[in-house]
């Protein structure tokens, strides 16, 4: 969900009525964001995929933490706002995210402290084969496949120990290539068939996959999803 924003306040001017404050790039971004999200009544919120990057020359100190939210957000440039990436979440998408989290983590899904080692990479590989043969085959429409594959990939990226802690030559590359192929074929569908919007969700999921690809590239695993 986008951060809460304070209602715009009017500023008084001598001899004139209070004038509305000029909209900032932040205001304009979320005005359009809200408009697109409300276009689909099934949307219940948004998941942020990439946050706002620092502007060129911006100090990296933590002074902003003590400032009012309105003061901080007013500093964001249009370029910074355009770098934001979101995926809109429907109830079905939310349910799939929870389902895939349990699927990937198994018995650890509800543990407050989770332990990961090399054996987790074997569980992920075995889980991928099960996902393809059992779960994926049950998905009938491109929209169902999108919700499922997005949820599965998001959780694989979120719990990424398997990327860094695995034994070479164990078939991990074949799994990653297989996952990339599934995305490549799925994204050939248009937005209407996938049940997503062109403005936020498609760019958002592409950004998620690019970030995932960067993580995998560092381990020389080929995730060519485009």
mmCIF file of N, CA and C in Angstrom, residues 51-124:
data_model
loop_
_atom_site.group_PDB
_atom_site.id
_atom_site.type_symbol
_atom_site.label_atom_id
_atom_site.label_comp_id
_atom_site.label_asym_id
_atom_site.label_seq_id
_atom_site.Cartn_x
_atom_site.Cartn_y
_atom_site.Cartn_z
ATOM 1 N N UNK A 51 11.300 0.961 -4.413
ATOM 2 C CA UNK A 51 11.034 2.212 -3.737
ATOM 3 C C UNK A 51 11.641 3.401 -4.459
ATOM 4 N N UNK A 52 11.572 4.558 -3.814
ATOM 5 C CA UNK A 52 12.081 5.791 -4.398
ATOM 6 C C UNK A 52 13.587 5.866 -4.219
ATOM 7 N N UNK A 53 14.284 6.086 -5.313
ATOM 8 C CA UNK A 53 15.736 6.217 -5.255
ATOM 9 C C UNK A 53 16.101 7.636 -4.855
ATOM 10 N N UNK A 54 17.293 7.810 -4.324
ATOM 11 C CA UNK A 54 17.755 9.147 -3.931
ATOM 12 C C UNK A 54 18.069 9.969 -5.165
ATOM 13 N N UNK A 55 17.739 11.233 -5.099
ATOM 14 C CA UNK A 55 18.045 12.132 -6.205
ATOM 15 C C UNK A 55 19.552 12.364 -6.264
ATOM 16 N N UNK A 56 20.033 12.702 -7.449
ATOM 17 C CA UNK A 56 21.460 12.947 -7.630
ATOM 18 C C UNK A 56 21.897 14.097 -6.714
ATOM 19 N N UNK A 57 22.948 13.851 -5.943
ATOM 20 C CA UNK A 57 23.465 14.875 -5.043
ATOM 21 C C UNK A 57 22.744 14.945 -3.708
ATOM 22 N N UNK A 58 21.750 14.108 -3.498
ATOM 23 C CA UNK A 58 20.997 14.135 -2.232
ATOM 24 C C UNK A 58 21.833 13.555 -1.112
ATOM 25 N N UNK A 59 21.819 14.207 0.034
ATOM 26 C CA UNK A 59 22.581 13.740 1.183
ATOM 27 C C UNK A 59 22.027 12.413 1.672
ATOM 28 N N UNK A 60 22.899 11.581 2.198
ATOM 29 C CA UNK A 60 22.484 10.265 2.689
ATOM 30 C C UNK A 60 22.296 10.253 4.204
ATOM 31 N N UNK A 61 22.293 11.445 4.848
ATOM 32 C CA UNK A 61 22.107 11.466 6.298
ATOM 33 C C UNK A 61 20.661 11.152 6.645
ATOM 34 N N UNK A 62 20.392 11.034 7.924
ATOM 35 C CA UNK A 62 19.080 10.592 8.376
ATOM 36 C C UNK A 62 18.251 11.745 8.928
ATOM 37 N N UNK A 63 18.563 12.980 8.507
ATOM 38 C CA UNK A 63 17.820 14.135 9.009
ATOM 39 C C UNK A 63 16.343 14.047 8.680
ATOM 40 N N UNK A 64 16.032 13.424 7.506
ATOM 41 C CA UNK A 64 14.638 13.375 7.071
ATOM 42 C C UNK A 64 13.748 12.618 8.041
ATOM 43 N N UNK A 65 14.342 11.754 8.864
ATOM 44 C CA UNK A 65 13.540 10.943 9.766
ATOM 45 C C UNK A 65 12.784 11.815 10.756
ATOM 46 N N UNK A 66 13.307 12.992 11.051
ATOM 47 C CA UNK A 66 12.682 13.864 12.029
ATOM 48 C C UNK A 66 11.753 14.891 11.389
ATOM 49 N N UNK A 67 11.648 14.865 10.061
ATOM 50 C CA UNK A 67 10.802 15.844 9.381
ATOM 51 C C UNK A 67 9.388 15.318 9.240
ATOM 52 N N UNK A 68 8.458 16.255 9.044
ATOM 53 C CA UNK A 68 7.085 15.865 8.799
ATOM 54 C C UNK A 68 6.991 15.164 7.447
ATOM 55 N N UNK A 69 6.078 14.189 7.331
ATOM 56 C CA UNK A 69 5.945 13.419 6.088
ATOM 57 C C UNK A 69 5.709 14.329 4.888
ATOM 58 N N UNK A 70 4.867 15.340 5.061
ATOM 59 C CA UNK A 70 4.545 16.225 3.950
ATOM 60 C C UNK A 70 5.786 16.962 3.460
ATOM 61 N N UNK A 71 6.662 17.353 4.401
ATOM 62 C CA UNK A 71 7.886 18.040 4.023
ATOM 63 C C UNK A 71 8.817 17.115 3.248
ATOM 64 N N UNK A 72 8.887 15.856 3.663
ATOM 65 C CA UNK A 72 9.763 14.891 3.003
ATOM 66 C C UNK A 72 9.265 14.585 1.593
ATOM 67 N N UNK A 73 7.990 14.271 1.474
ATOM 68 C CA UNK A 73 7.458 13.872 0.172
ATOM 69 C C UNK A 73 7.464 15.029 -0.824
ATOM 70 N N UNK A 74 7.420 16.250 -0.344
ATOM 71 C CA UNK A 74 7.427 17.390 -1.261
ATOM 72 C C UNK A 74 8.765 17.548 -1.959
ATOM 73 N N UNK A 75 9.799 16.902 -1.435
ATOM 74 C CA UNK A 75 11.131 17.003 -2.019
ATOM 75 C C UNK A 75 11.333 16.044 -3.199
ATOM 76 N N UNK A 76 10.475 15.047 -3.315
ATOM 77 C CA UNK A 76 10.661 14.056 -4.369
ATOM 78 C C UNK A 76 10.454 14.681 -5.746
ATOM 79 N N UNK A 77 11.346 14.359 -6.669
ATOM 80 C CA UNK A 77 11.232 14.865 -8.029
ATOM 81 C C UNK A 77 10.345 13.943 -8.858
ATOM 82 N N UNK A 78 9.930 14.423 -10.026
ATOM 83 C CA UNK A 78 9.130 13.595 -10.939
ATOM 84 C C UNK A 78 9.925 12.375 -11.374
ATOM 85 N N UNK A 79 11.230 12.543 -11.546
ATOM 86 C CA UNK A 79 12.076 11.417 -11.948
ATOM 87 C C UNK A 79 12.116 10.352 -10.860
ATOM 88 N N UNK A 80 12.236 10.791 -9.602
ATOM 89 C CA UNK A 80 12.230 9.841 -8.503
ATOM 90 C C UNK A 80 10.904 9.098 -8.420
ATOM 91 N N UNK A 81 9.805 9.816 -8.553
ATOM 92 C CA UNK A 81 8.489 9.186 -8.467
ATOM 93 C C UNK A 81 8.272 8.189 -9.592
ATOM 94 N N UNK A 82 8.799 8.501 -10.768
ATOM 95 C CA UNK A 82 8.607 7.600 -11.912
ATOM 96 C C UNK A 82 9.390 6.302 -11.754
ATOM 97 N N UNK A 83 10.340 6.284 -10.807
ATOM 98 C CA UNK A 83 11.116 5.064 -10.585
ATOM 99 C C UNK A 83 10.382 4.057 -9.698
ATOM 100 N N UNK A 84 9.299 4.494 -9.049
ATOM 101 C CA UNK A 84 8.513 3.586 -8.205
ATOM 102 C C UNK A 84 7.883 2.476 -9.041
ATOM 103 N N UNK A 85 7.847 1.275 -8.472
ATOM 104 C CA UNK A 85 7.179 0.152 -9.126
ATOM 105 C C UNK A 85 6.269 -0.553 -8.127
ATOM 106 N N UNK A 86 5.034 -0.778 -8.554
ATOM 107 C CA UNK A 86 4.034 -1.455 -7.734
ATOM 108 C C UNK A 86 3.398 -2.594 -8.514
ATOM 109 N N UNK A 87 2.877 -3.569 -7.785
ATOM 110 C CA UNK A 87 1.979 -4.581 -8.338
ATOM 111 C C UNK A 87 0.690 -4.489 -7.541
ATOM 112 N N UNK A 88 -0.430 -4.294 -8.235
ATOM 113 C CA UNK A 88 -1.709 -4.256 -7.537
ATOM 114 C C UNK A 88 -2.088 -5.663 -7.087
ATOM 115 N N UNK A 89 -2.648 -5.736 -5.889
ATOM 116 C CA UNK A 89 -2.985 -7.017 -5.281
ATOM 117 C C UNK A 89 -4.502 -7.167 -5.177
ATOM 118 N N UNK A 90 -4.993 -8.270 -5.735
ATOM 119 C CA UNK A 90 -6.396 -8.653 -5.562
ATOM 120 C C UNK A 90 -6.466 -9.657 -4.416
ATOM 121 N N UNK A 91 -7.657 -10.006 -3.997
ATOM 122 C CA UNK A 91 -7.768 -10.997 -2.929
ATOM 123 C C UNK A 91 -7.220 -12.348 -3.380
ATOM 124 N N UNK A 92 -7.477 -12.713 -4.636
ATOM 125 C CA UNK A 92 -6.947 -13.981 -5.150
ATOM 126 C C UNK A 92 -5.425 -13.967 -5.165
ATOM 127 N N UNK A 93 -4.847 -12.819 -5.546
ATOM 128 C CA UNK A 93 -3.386 -12.706 -5.586
ATOM 129 C C UNK A 93 -2.818 -12.795 -4.166
ATOM 130 N N UNK A 94 -3.498 -12.165 -3.224
ATOM 131 C CA UNK A 94 -3.079 -12.229 -1.820
ATOM 132 C C UNK A 94 -3.129 -13.660 -1.307
ATOM 133 N N UNK A 95 -4.200 -14.375 -1.654
ATOM 134 C CA UNK A 95 -4.333 -15.768 -1.228
ATOM 135 C C UNK A 95 -3.219 -16.630 -1.819
ATOM 136 N N UNK A 96 -2.873 -16.374 -3.071
ATOM 137 C CA UNK A 96 -1.805 -17.138 -3.723
ATOM 138 C C UNK A 96 -0.449 -16.844 -3.077
ATOM 139 N N UNK A 97 -0.207 -15.585 -2.702
ATOM 140 C CA UNK A 97 1.037 -15.241 -2.021
ATOM 141 C C UNK A 97 1.190 -16.030 -0.723
ATOM 142 N N UNK A 98 0.111 -16.138 0.028
ATOM 143 C CA UNK A 98 0.149 -16.899 1.278
ATOM 144 C C UNK A 98 0.300 -18.397 1.009
ATOM 145 N N UNK A 99 -0.411 -18.881 -0.004
ATOM 146 C CA UNK A 99 -0.335 -20.299 -0.352
ATOM 147 C C UNK A 99 1.077 -20.681 -0.790
ATOM 148 N N UNK A 100 1.692 -19.859 -1.636
ATOM 149 C CA UNK A 100 3.034 -20.170 -2.135
ATOM 150 C C UNK A 100 4.093 -20.013 -1.052
ATOM 151 N N UNK A 101 3.865 -19.125 -0.115
ATOM 152 C CA UNK A 101 4.789 -19.013 1.015
ATOM 153 C C UNK A 101 4.793 -20.313 1.811
ATOM 154 N N UNK A 102 3.623 -20.846 2.069
ATOM 155 C CA UNK A 102 3.541 -22.118 2.796
ATOM 156 C C UNK A 102 4.134 -23.256 1.975
ATOM 157 N N UNK A 103 3.909 -23.221 0.674
ATOM 158 C CA UNK A 103 4.413 -24.278 -0.206
ATOM 159 C C UNK A 103 5.946 -24.298 -0.197
ATOM 160 N N UNK A 104 6.581 -23.129 -0.304
ATOM 161 C CA UNK A 104 8.036 -23.050 -0.390
ATOM 162 C C UNK A 104 8.702 -23.309 0.960
ATOM 163 N N UNK A 105 8.130 -22.785 2.021
ATOM 164 C CA UNK A 105 8.752 -22.918 3.340
ATOM 165 C C UNK A 105 8.404 -24.219 4.043
ATOM 166 N N UNK A 106 7.323 -24.853 3.621
ATOM 167 C CA UNK A 106 6.959 -26.126 4.219
ATOM 168 C C UNK A 106 6.676 -26.014 5.703
ATOM 169 N N UNK A 107 7.299 -26.888 6.486
ATOM 170 C CA UNK A 107 7.017 -26.947 7.924
ATOM 171 C C UNK A 107 7.496 -25.704 8.674
ATOM 172 N N UNK A 108 8.346 -24.894 8.026
ATOM 173 C CA UNK A 108 8.846 -23.682 8.687
ATOM 174 C C UNK A 108 7.936 -22.470 8.496
ATOM 175 N N UNK A 109 6.905 -22.608 7.690
ATOM 176 C CA UNK A 109 6.094 -21.461 7.276
ATOM 177 C C UNK A 109 5.564 -20.638 8.439
ATOM 178 N N UNK A 110 5.220 -21.289 9.533
ATOM 179 C CA UNK A 110 4.639 -20.564 10.659
ATOM 180 C C UNK A 110 5.612 -20.390 11.827
ATOM 181 N N UNK A 111 6.873 -20.693 11.590
ATOM 182 C CA UNK A 111 7.878 -20.546 12.651
ATOM 183 C C UNK A 111 8.305 -19.088 12.784
ATOM 184 N N UNK A 112 8.505 -18.644 14.010
ATOM 185 C CA UNK A 112 8.972 -17.269 14.227
ATOM 186 C C UNK A 112 10.451 -17.134 13.881
ATOM 187 N N UNK A 113 11.197 -18.230 14.035
ATOM 188 C CA UNK A 113 12.611 -18.267 13.655
ATOM 189 C C UNK A 113 12.796 -19.385 12.649
ATOM 190 N N UNK A 114 13.310 -19.056 11.471
ATOM 191 C CA UNK A 114 13.501 -20.052 10.424
ATOM 192 C C UNK A 114 14.977 -20.323 10.215
ATOM 193 N N UNK A 115 15.293 -21.570 9.922
ATOM 194 C CA UNK A 115 16.676 -21.984 9.701
ATOM 195 C C UNK A 115 16.819 -22.495 8.266
ATOM 196 N N UNK A 116 17.855 -22.004 7.586
ATOM 197 C CA UNK A 116 18.095 -22.418 6.204
ATOM 198 C C UNK A 116 19.532 -22.902 6.045
ATOM 199 N N UNK A 117 19.688 -23.967 5.288
ATOM 200 C CA UNK A 117 21.012 -24.455 4.925
ATOM 201 C C UNK A 117 20.944 -25.045 3.519
ATOM 202 N N UNK A 118 21.969 -25.769 3.126
ATOM 203 C CA UNK A 118 22.028 -26.291 1.755
ATOM 204 C C UNK A 118 20.840 -27.187 1.430
ATOM 205 N N UNK A 119 20.309 -27.869 2.421
ATOM 206 C CA UNK A 119 19.180 -28.766 2.158
ATOM 207 C C UNK A 119 17.967 -28.006 1.635
ATOM 208 N N UNK A 120 17.865 -26.707 1.971
ATOM 209 C CA UNK A 120 16.735 -25.904 1.484
ATOM 210 C C UNK A 120 16.771 -25.786 -0.031
ATOM 211 N N UNK A 121 17.958 -25.749 -0.622
ATOM 212 C CA UNK A 121 18.054 -25.666 -2.079
ATOM 213 C C UNK A 121 17.498 -26.928 -2.740
ATOM 214 N N UNK A 122 17.704 -28.078 -2.102
ATOM 215 C CA UNK A 122 17.122 -29.314 -2.631
ATOM 216 C C UNK A 122 15.592 -29.284 -2.504
ATOM 217 N N UNK A 123 15.114 -28.738 -1.408
ATOM 218 C CA UNK A 123 13.662 -28.627 -1.217
ATOM 219 C C UNK A 123 13.052 -27.710 -2.277
ATOM 220 N N UNK A 124 13.753 -26.614 -2.593
ATOM 221 C CA UNK A 124 13.268 -25.696 -3.623
ATOM 222 C C UNK A 124 13.227 -26.384 -4.986
#
